[in-house]
PDB file of C-alpha atoms in Angstrom:
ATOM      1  CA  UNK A   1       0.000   0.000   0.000  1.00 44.00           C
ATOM      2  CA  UNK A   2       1.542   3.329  -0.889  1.00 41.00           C
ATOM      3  CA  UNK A   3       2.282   5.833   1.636  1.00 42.00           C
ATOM      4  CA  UNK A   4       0.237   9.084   1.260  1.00 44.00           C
ATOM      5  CA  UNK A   5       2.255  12.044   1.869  1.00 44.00           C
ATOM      6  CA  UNK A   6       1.367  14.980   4.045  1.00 49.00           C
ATOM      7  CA  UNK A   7       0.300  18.006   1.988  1.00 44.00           C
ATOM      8  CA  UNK A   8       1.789  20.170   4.735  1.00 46.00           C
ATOM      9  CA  UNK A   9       5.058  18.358   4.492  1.00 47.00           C
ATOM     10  CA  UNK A  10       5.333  18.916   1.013  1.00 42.00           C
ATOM     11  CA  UNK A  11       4.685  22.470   0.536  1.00 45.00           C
ATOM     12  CA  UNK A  12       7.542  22.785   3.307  1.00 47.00           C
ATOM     13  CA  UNK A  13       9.540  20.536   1.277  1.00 38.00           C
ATOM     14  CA  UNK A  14       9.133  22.687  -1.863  1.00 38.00           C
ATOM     15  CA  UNK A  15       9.759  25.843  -0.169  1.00 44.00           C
ATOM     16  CA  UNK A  16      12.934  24.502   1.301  1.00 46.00           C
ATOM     17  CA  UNK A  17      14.715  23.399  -2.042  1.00 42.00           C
ATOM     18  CA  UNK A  18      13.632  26.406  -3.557  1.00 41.00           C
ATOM     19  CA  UNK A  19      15.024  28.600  -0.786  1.00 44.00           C
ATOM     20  CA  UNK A  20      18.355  26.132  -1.234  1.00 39.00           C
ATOM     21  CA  UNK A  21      18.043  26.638  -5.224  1.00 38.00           C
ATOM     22  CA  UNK A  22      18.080  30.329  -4.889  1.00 37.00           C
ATOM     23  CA  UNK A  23      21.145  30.204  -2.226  1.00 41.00           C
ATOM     24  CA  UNK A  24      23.251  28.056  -4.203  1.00 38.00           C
ATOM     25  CA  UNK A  25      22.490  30.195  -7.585  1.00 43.00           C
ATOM     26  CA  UNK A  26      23.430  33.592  -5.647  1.00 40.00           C
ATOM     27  CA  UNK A  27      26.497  31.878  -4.388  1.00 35.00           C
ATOM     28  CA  UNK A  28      27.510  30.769  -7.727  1.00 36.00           C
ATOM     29  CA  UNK A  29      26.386  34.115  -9.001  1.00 40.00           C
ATOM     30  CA  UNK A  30      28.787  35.705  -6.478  1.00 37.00           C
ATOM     31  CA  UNK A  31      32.001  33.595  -7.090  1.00 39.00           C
ATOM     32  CA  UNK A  32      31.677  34.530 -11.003  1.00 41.00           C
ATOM     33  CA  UNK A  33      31.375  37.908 -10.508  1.00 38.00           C
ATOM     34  CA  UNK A  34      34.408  37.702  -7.908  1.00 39.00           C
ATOM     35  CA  UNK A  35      36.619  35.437 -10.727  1.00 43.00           C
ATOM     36  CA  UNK A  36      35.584  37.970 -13.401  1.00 40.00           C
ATOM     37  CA  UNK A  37      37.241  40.751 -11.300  1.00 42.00           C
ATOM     38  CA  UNK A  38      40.211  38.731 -11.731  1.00 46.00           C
ATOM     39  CA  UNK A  39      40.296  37.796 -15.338  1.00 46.00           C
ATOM     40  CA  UNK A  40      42.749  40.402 -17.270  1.00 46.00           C
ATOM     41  CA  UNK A  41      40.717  42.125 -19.901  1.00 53.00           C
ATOM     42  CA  UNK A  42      42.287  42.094 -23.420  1.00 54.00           C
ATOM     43  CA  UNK A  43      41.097  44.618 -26.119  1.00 61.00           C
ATOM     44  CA  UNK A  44      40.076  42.994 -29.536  1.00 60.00           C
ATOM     45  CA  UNK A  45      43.528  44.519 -31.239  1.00 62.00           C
ATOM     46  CA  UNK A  46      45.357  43.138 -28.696  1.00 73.00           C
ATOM     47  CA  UNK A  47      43.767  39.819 -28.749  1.00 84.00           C
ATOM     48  CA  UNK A  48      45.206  37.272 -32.133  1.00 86.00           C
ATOM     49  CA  UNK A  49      41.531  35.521 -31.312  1.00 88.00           C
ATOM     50  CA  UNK A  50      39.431  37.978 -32.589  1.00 88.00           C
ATOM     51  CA  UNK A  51      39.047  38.192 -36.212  1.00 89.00           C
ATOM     52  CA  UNK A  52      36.879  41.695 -37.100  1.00 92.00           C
ATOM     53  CA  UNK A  53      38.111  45.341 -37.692  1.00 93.00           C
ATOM     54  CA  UNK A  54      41.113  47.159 -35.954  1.00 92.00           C
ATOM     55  CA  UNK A  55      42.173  50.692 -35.432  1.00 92.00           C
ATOM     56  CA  UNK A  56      44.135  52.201 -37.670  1.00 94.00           C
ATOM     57  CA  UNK A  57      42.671  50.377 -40.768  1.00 97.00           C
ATOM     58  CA  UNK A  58      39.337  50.155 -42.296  1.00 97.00           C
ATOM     59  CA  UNK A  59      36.767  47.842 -41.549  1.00 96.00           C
ATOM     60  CA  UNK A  60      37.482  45.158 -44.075  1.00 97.00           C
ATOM     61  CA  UNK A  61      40.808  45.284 -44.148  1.00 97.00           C
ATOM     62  CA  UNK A  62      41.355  45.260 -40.538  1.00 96.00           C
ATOM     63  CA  UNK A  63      39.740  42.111 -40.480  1.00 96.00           C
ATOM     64  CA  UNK A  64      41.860  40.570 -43.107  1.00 97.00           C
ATOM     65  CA  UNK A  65      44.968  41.684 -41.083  1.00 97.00           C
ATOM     66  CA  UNK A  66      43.330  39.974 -37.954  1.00 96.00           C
ATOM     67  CA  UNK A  67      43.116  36.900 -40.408  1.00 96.00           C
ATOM     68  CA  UNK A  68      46.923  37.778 -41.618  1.00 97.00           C
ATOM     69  CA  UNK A  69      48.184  37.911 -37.872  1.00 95.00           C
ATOM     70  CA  UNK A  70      46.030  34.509 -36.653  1.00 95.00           C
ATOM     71  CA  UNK A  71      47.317  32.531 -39.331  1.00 95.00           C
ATOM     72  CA  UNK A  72      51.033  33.615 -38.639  1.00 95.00           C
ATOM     73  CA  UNK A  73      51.081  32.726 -35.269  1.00 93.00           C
ATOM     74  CA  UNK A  74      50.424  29.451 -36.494  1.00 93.00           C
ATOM     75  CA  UNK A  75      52.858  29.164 -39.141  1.00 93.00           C
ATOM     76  CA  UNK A  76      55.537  30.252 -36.766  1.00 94.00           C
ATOM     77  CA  UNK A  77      54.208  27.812 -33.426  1.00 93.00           C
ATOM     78  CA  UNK A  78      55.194  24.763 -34.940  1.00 94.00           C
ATOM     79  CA  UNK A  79      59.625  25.810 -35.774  1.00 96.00           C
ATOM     80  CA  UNK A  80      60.135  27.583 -32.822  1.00 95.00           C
ATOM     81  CA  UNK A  81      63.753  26.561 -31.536  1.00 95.00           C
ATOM     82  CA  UNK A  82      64.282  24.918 -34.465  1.00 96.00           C
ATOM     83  CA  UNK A  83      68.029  23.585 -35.724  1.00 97.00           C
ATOM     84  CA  UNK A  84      69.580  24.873 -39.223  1.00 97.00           C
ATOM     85  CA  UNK A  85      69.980  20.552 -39.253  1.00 97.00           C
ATOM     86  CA  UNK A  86      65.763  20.055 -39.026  1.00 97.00           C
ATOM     87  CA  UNK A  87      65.098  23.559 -41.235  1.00 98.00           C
ATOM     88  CA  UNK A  88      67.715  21.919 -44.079  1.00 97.00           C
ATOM     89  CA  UNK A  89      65.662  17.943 -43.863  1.00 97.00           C
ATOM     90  CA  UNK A  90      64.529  17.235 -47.201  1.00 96.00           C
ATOM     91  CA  UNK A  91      61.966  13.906 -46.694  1.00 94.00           C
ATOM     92  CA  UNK A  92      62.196  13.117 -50.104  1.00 92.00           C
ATOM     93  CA  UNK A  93      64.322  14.036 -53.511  1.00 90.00           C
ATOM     94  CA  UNK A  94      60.750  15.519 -54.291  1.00 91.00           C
ATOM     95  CA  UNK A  95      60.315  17.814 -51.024  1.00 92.00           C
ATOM     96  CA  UNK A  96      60.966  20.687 -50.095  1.00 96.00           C
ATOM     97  CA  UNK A  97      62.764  21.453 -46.899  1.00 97.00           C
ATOM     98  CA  UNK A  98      60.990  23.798 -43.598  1.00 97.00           C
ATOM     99  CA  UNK A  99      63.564  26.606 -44.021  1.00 97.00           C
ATOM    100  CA  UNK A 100      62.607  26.869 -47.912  1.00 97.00           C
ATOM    101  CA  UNK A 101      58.788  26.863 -47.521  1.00 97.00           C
ATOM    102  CA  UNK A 102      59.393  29.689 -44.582  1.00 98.00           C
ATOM    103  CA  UNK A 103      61.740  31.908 -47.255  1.00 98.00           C
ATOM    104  CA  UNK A 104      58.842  31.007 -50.153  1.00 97.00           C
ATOM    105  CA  UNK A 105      55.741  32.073 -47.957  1.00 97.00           C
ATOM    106  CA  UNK A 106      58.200  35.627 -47.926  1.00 98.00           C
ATOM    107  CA  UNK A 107      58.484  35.624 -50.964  1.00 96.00           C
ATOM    108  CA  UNK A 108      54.955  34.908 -51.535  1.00 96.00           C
ATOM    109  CA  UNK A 109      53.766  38.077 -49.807  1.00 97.00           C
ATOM    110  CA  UNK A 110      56.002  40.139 -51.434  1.00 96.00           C
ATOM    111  CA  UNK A 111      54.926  38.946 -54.737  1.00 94.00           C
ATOM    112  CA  UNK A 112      51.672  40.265 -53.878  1.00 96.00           C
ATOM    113  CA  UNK A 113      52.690  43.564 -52.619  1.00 96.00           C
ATOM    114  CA  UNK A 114      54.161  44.597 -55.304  1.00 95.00           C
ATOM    115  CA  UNK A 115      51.059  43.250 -57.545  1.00 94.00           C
ATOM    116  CA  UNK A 116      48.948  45.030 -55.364  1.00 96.00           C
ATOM    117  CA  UNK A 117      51.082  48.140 -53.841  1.00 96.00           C
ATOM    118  CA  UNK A 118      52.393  48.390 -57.051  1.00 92.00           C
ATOM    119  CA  UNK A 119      50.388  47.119 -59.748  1.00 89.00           C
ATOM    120  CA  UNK A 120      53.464  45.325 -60.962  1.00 86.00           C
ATOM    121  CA  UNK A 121      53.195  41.731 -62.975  1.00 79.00           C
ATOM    122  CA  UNK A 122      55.394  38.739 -62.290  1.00 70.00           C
ATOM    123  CA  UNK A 123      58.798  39.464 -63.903  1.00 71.00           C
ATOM    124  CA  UNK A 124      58.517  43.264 -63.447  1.00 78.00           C
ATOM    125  CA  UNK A 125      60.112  42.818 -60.275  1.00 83.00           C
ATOM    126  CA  UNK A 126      63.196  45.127 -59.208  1.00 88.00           C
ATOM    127  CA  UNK A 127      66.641  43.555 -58.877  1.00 91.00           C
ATOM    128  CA  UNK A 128      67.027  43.533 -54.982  1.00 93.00           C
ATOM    129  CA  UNK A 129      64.152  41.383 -54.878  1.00 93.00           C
ATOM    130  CA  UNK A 130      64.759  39.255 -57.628  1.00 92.00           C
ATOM    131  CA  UNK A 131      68.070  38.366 -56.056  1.00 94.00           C
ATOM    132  CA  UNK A 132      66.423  37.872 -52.636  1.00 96.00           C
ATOM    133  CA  UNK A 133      63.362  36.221 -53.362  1.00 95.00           C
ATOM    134  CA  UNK A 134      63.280  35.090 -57.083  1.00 93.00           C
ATOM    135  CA  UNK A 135      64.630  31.368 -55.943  1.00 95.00           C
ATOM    136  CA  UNK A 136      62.613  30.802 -52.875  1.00 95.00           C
ATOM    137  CA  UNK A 137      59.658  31.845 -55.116  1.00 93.00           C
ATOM    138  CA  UNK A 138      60.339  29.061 -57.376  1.00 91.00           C
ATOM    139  CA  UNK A 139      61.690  26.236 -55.184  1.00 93.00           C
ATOM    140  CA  UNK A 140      61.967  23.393 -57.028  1.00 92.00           C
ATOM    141  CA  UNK A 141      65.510  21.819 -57.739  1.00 94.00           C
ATOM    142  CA  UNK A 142      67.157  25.012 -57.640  1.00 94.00           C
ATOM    143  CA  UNK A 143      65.216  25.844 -54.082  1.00 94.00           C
ATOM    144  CA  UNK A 144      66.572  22.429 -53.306  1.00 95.00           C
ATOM    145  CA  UNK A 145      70.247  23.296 -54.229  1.00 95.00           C
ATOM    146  CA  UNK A 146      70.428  26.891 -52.477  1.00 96.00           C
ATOM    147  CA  UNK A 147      68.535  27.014 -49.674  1.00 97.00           C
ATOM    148  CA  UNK A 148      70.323  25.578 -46.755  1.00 97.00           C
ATOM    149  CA  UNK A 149      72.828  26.124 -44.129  1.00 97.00           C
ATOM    150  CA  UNK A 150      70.239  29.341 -42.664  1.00 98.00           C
ATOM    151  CA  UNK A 151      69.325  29.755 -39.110  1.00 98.00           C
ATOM    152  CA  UNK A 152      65.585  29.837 -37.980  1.00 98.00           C
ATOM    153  CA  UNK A 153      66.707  33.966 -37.447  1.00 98.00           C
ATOM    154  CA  UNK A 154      67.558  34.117 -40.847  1.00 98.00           C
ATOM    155  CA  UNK A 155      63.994  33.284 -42.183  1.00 98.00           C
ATOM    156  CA  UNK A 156      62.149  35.195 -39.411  1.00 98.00           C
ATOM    157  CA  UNK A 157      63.870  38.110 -40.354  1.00 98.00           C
ATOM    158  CA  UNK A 158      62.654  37.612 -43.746  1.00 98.00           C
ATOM    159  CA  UNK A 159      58.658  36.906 -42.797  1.00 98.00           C
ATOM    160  CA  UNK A 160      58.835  39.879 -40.480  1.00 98.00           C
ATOM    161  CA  UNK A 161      60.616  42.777 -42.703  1.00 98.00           C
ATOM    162  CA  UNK A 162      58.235  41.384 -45.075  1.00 98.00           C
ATOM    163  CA  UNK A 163      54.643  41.177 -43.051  1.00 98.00           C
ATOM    164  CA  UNK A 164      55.515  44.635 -41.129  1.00 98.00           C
ATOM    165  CA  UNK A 165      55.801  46.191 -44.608  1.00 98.00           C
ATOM    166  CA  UNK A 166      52.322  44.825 -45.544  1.00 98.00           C
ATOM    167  CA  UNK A 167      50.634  46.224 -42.508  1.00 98.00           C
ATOM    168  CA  UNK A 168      52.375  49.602 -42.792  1.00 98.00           C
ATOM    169  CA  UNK A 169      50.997  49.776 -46.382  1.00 98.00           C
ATOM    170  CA  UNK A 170      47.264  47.979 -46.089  1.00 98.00           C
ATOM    171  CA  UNK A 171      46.987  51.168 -43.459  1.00 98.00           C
ATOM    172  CA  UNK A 172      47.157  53.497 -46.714  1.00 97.00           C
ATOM    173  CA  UNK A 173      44.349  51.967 -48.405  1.00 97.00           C
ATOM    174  CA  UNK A 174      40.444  51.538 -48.283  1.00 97.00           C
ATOM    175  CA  UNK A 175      37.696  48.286 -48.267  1.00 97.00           C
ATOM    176  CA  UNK A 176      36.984  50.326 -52.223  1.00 97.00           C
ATOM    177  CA  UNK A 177      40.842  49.411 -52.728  1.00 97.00           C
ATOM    178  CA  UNK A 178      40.072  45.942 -51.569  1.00 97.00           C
ATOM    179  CA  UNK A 179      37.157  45.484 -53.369  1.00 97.00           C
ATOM    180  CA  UNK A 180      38.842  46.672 -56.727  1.00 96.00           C
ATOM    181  CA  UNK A 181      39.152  44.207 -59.366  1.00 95.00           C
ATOM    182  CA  UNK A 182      41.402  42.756 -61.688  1.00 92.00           C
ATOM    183  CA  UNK A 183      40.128  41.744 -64.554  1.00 89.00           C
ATOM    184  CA  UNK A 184      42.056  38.562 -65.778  1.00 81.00           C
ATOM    185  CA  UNK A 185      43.893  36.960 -62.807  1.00 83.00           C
ATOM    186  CA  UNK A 186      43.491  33.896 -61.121  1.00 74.00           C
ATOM    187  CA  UNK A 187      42.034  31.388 -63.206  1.00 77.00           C
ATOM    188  CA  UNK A 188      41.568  34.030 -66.255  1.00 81.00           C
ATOM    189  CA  UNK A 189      38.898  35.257 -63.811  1.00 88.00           C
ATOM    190  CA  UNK A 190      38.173  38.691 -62.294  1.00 91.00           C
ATOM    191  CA  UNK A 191      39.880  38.247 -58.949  1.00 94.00           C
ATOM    192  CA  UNK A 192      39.142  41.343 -56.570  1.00 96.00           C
ATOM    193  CA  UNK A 193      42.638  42.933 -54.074  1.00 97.00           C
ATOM    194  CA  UNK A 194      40.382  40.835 -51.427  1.00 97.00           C
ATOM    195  CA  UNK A 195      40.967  37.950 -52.599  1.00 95.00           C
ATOM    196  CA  UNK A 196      44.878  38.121 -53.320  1.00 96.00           C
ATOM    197  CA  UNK A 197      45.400  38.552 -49.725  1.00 97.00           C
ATOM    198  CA  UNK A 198      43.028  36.210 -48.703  1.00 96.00           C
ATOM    199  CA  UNK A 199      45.424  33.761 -50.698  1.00 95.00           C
ATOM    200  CA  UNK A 200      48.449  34.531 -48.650  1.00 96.00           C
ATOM    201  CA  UNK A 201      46.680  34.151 -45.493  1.00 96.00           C
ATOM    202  CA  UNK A 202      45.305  30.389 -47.157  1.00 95.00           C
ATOM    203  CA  UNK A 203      48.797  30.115 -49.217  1.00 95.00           C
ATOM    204  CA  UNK A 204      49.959  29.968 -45.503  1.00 95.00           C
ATOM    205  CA  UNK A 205      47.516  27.180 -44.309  1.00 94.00           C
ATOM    206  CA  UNK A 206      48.379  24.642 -46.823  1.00 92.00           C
ATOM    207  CA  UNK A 207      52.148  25.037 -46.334  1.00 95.00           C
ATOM    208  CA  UNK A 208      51.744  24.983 -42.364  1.00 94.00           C
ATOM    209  CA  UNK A 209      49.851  21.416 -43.254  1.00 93.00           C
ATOM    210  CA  UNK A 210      53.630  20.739 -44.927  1.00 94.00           C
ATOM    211  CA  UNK A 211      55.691  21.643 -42.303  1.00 95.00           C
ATOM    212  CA  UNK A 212      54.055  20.022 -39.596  1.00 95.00           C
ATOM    213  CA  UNK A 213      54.209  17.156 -41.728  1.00 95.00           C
ATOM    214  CA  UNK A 214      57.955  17.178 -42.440  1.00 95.00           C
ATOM    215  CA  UNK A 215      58.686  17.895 -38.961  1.00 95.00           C
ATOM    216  CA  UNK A 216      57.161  14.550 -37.836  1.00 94.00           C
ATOM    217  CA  UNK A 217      59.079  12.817 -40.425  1.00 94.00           C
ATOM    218  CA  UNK A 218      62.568  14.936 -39.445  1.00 93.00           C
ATOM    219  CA  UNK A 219      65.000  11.664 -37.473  1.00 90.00           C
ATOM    220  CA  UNK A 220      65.060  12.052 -33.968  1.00 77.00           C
TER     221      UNK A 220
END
């Protein structure tokens, strides 16, 4: 036979846990609040998480160079402290090493700034930067045969001088500038400023794929 419960009991009962729910939610309520006082607040151009606009550039482009500066941080995670020895590993007769694929993604953006900067083709290039980045551009055999025997410094230097002249310069220009088209470029297709630099920021995704892949096959 079941046991009937006391109506009075119950409604005390119900009070009770909700007084208790109440507590406990205050409590928690209070300990967030009292953590969030000690959480250090970050601005959105200070933080490489947040992918939107940034002072000192227009809308649209300061979103691209939040994309630019995310996807370089993870480019350069994966060779920190690495040895001219694992930069020069070639997996393959076929491959190309870490150290080249660093100099090409250089080489890479620079290509573009002077397409875009400049509105220079490939080939119209000046003579300092054939010499410096006319191989690593390339790769191949010849990337192969030359590039080697660099420290990790030597290729930073390189990405850096490179990606602080490309902020300096997007800075000068507008989201009309971005959105500007080129008639006959990628693919034989109109291909907007936009999408150039999108390329370098994906141009860097596939070859971070490659060196995190050669650096698990480098001997330990």
């Amino acid at each position: 036979m079941q046991k009937k419960i006391n109506p009075t009991s119950r409604r005390k009962f119900i009070k009770k846990s909700a007084t208790l729910t109440l507590a406990t939610g205050s409590l928690l309520s209070l300990s967030q609040t009292s953590n969030a006082r000690h959480i250090p607040t970050i601005s959105q151009n200070e933080s490489v998480n947040y992918i939107g606009p940034k002072d000192g550039y227009t809308p649209q482009i300061g979103t691209l160079v939040s994309m630019m500066n995310w996807m370089r941080g993870t480019i350069l995670g994966p060779v920190q402290g690495m040895s001219i020895k694992d930069l020069d590993y070639l997996h393959d007769e076929n491959s190309n090493s870490i150290g080249a694929m660093l100099w090409h993604l250089a080489a890479t953006e620079r290509f573009y700034q002077i397409n875009t900067f400049e509105g220079k083709r490939w080939g119209n290039w000046e003579k300092e930067d054939k010499e410096e980045f006319n191989v690593a551009m390339s790769l191949g055999n010849k990337g192969r045969a030359m590039i080697k025997g660099n420290s990790l410094d030597f290729y930073l230097e390189k990405l850096n001088r490179v990606r602080e002249h490309s902020l300096k310069k997007l800075a000068d220009f507008d989201d009309e500038w971005l959105l500007k088209i080129d008639p006959n470029w990628m693919w034989n297709e109109p291909t907007n400023n936009y999408c150039k630099w999108f390329h370098v920021v994906e141009h860097e995704s596939n070859h971070n794929g490659q060196i995190k892949f050669i650096k698990s096959r480098i001997p330990s």
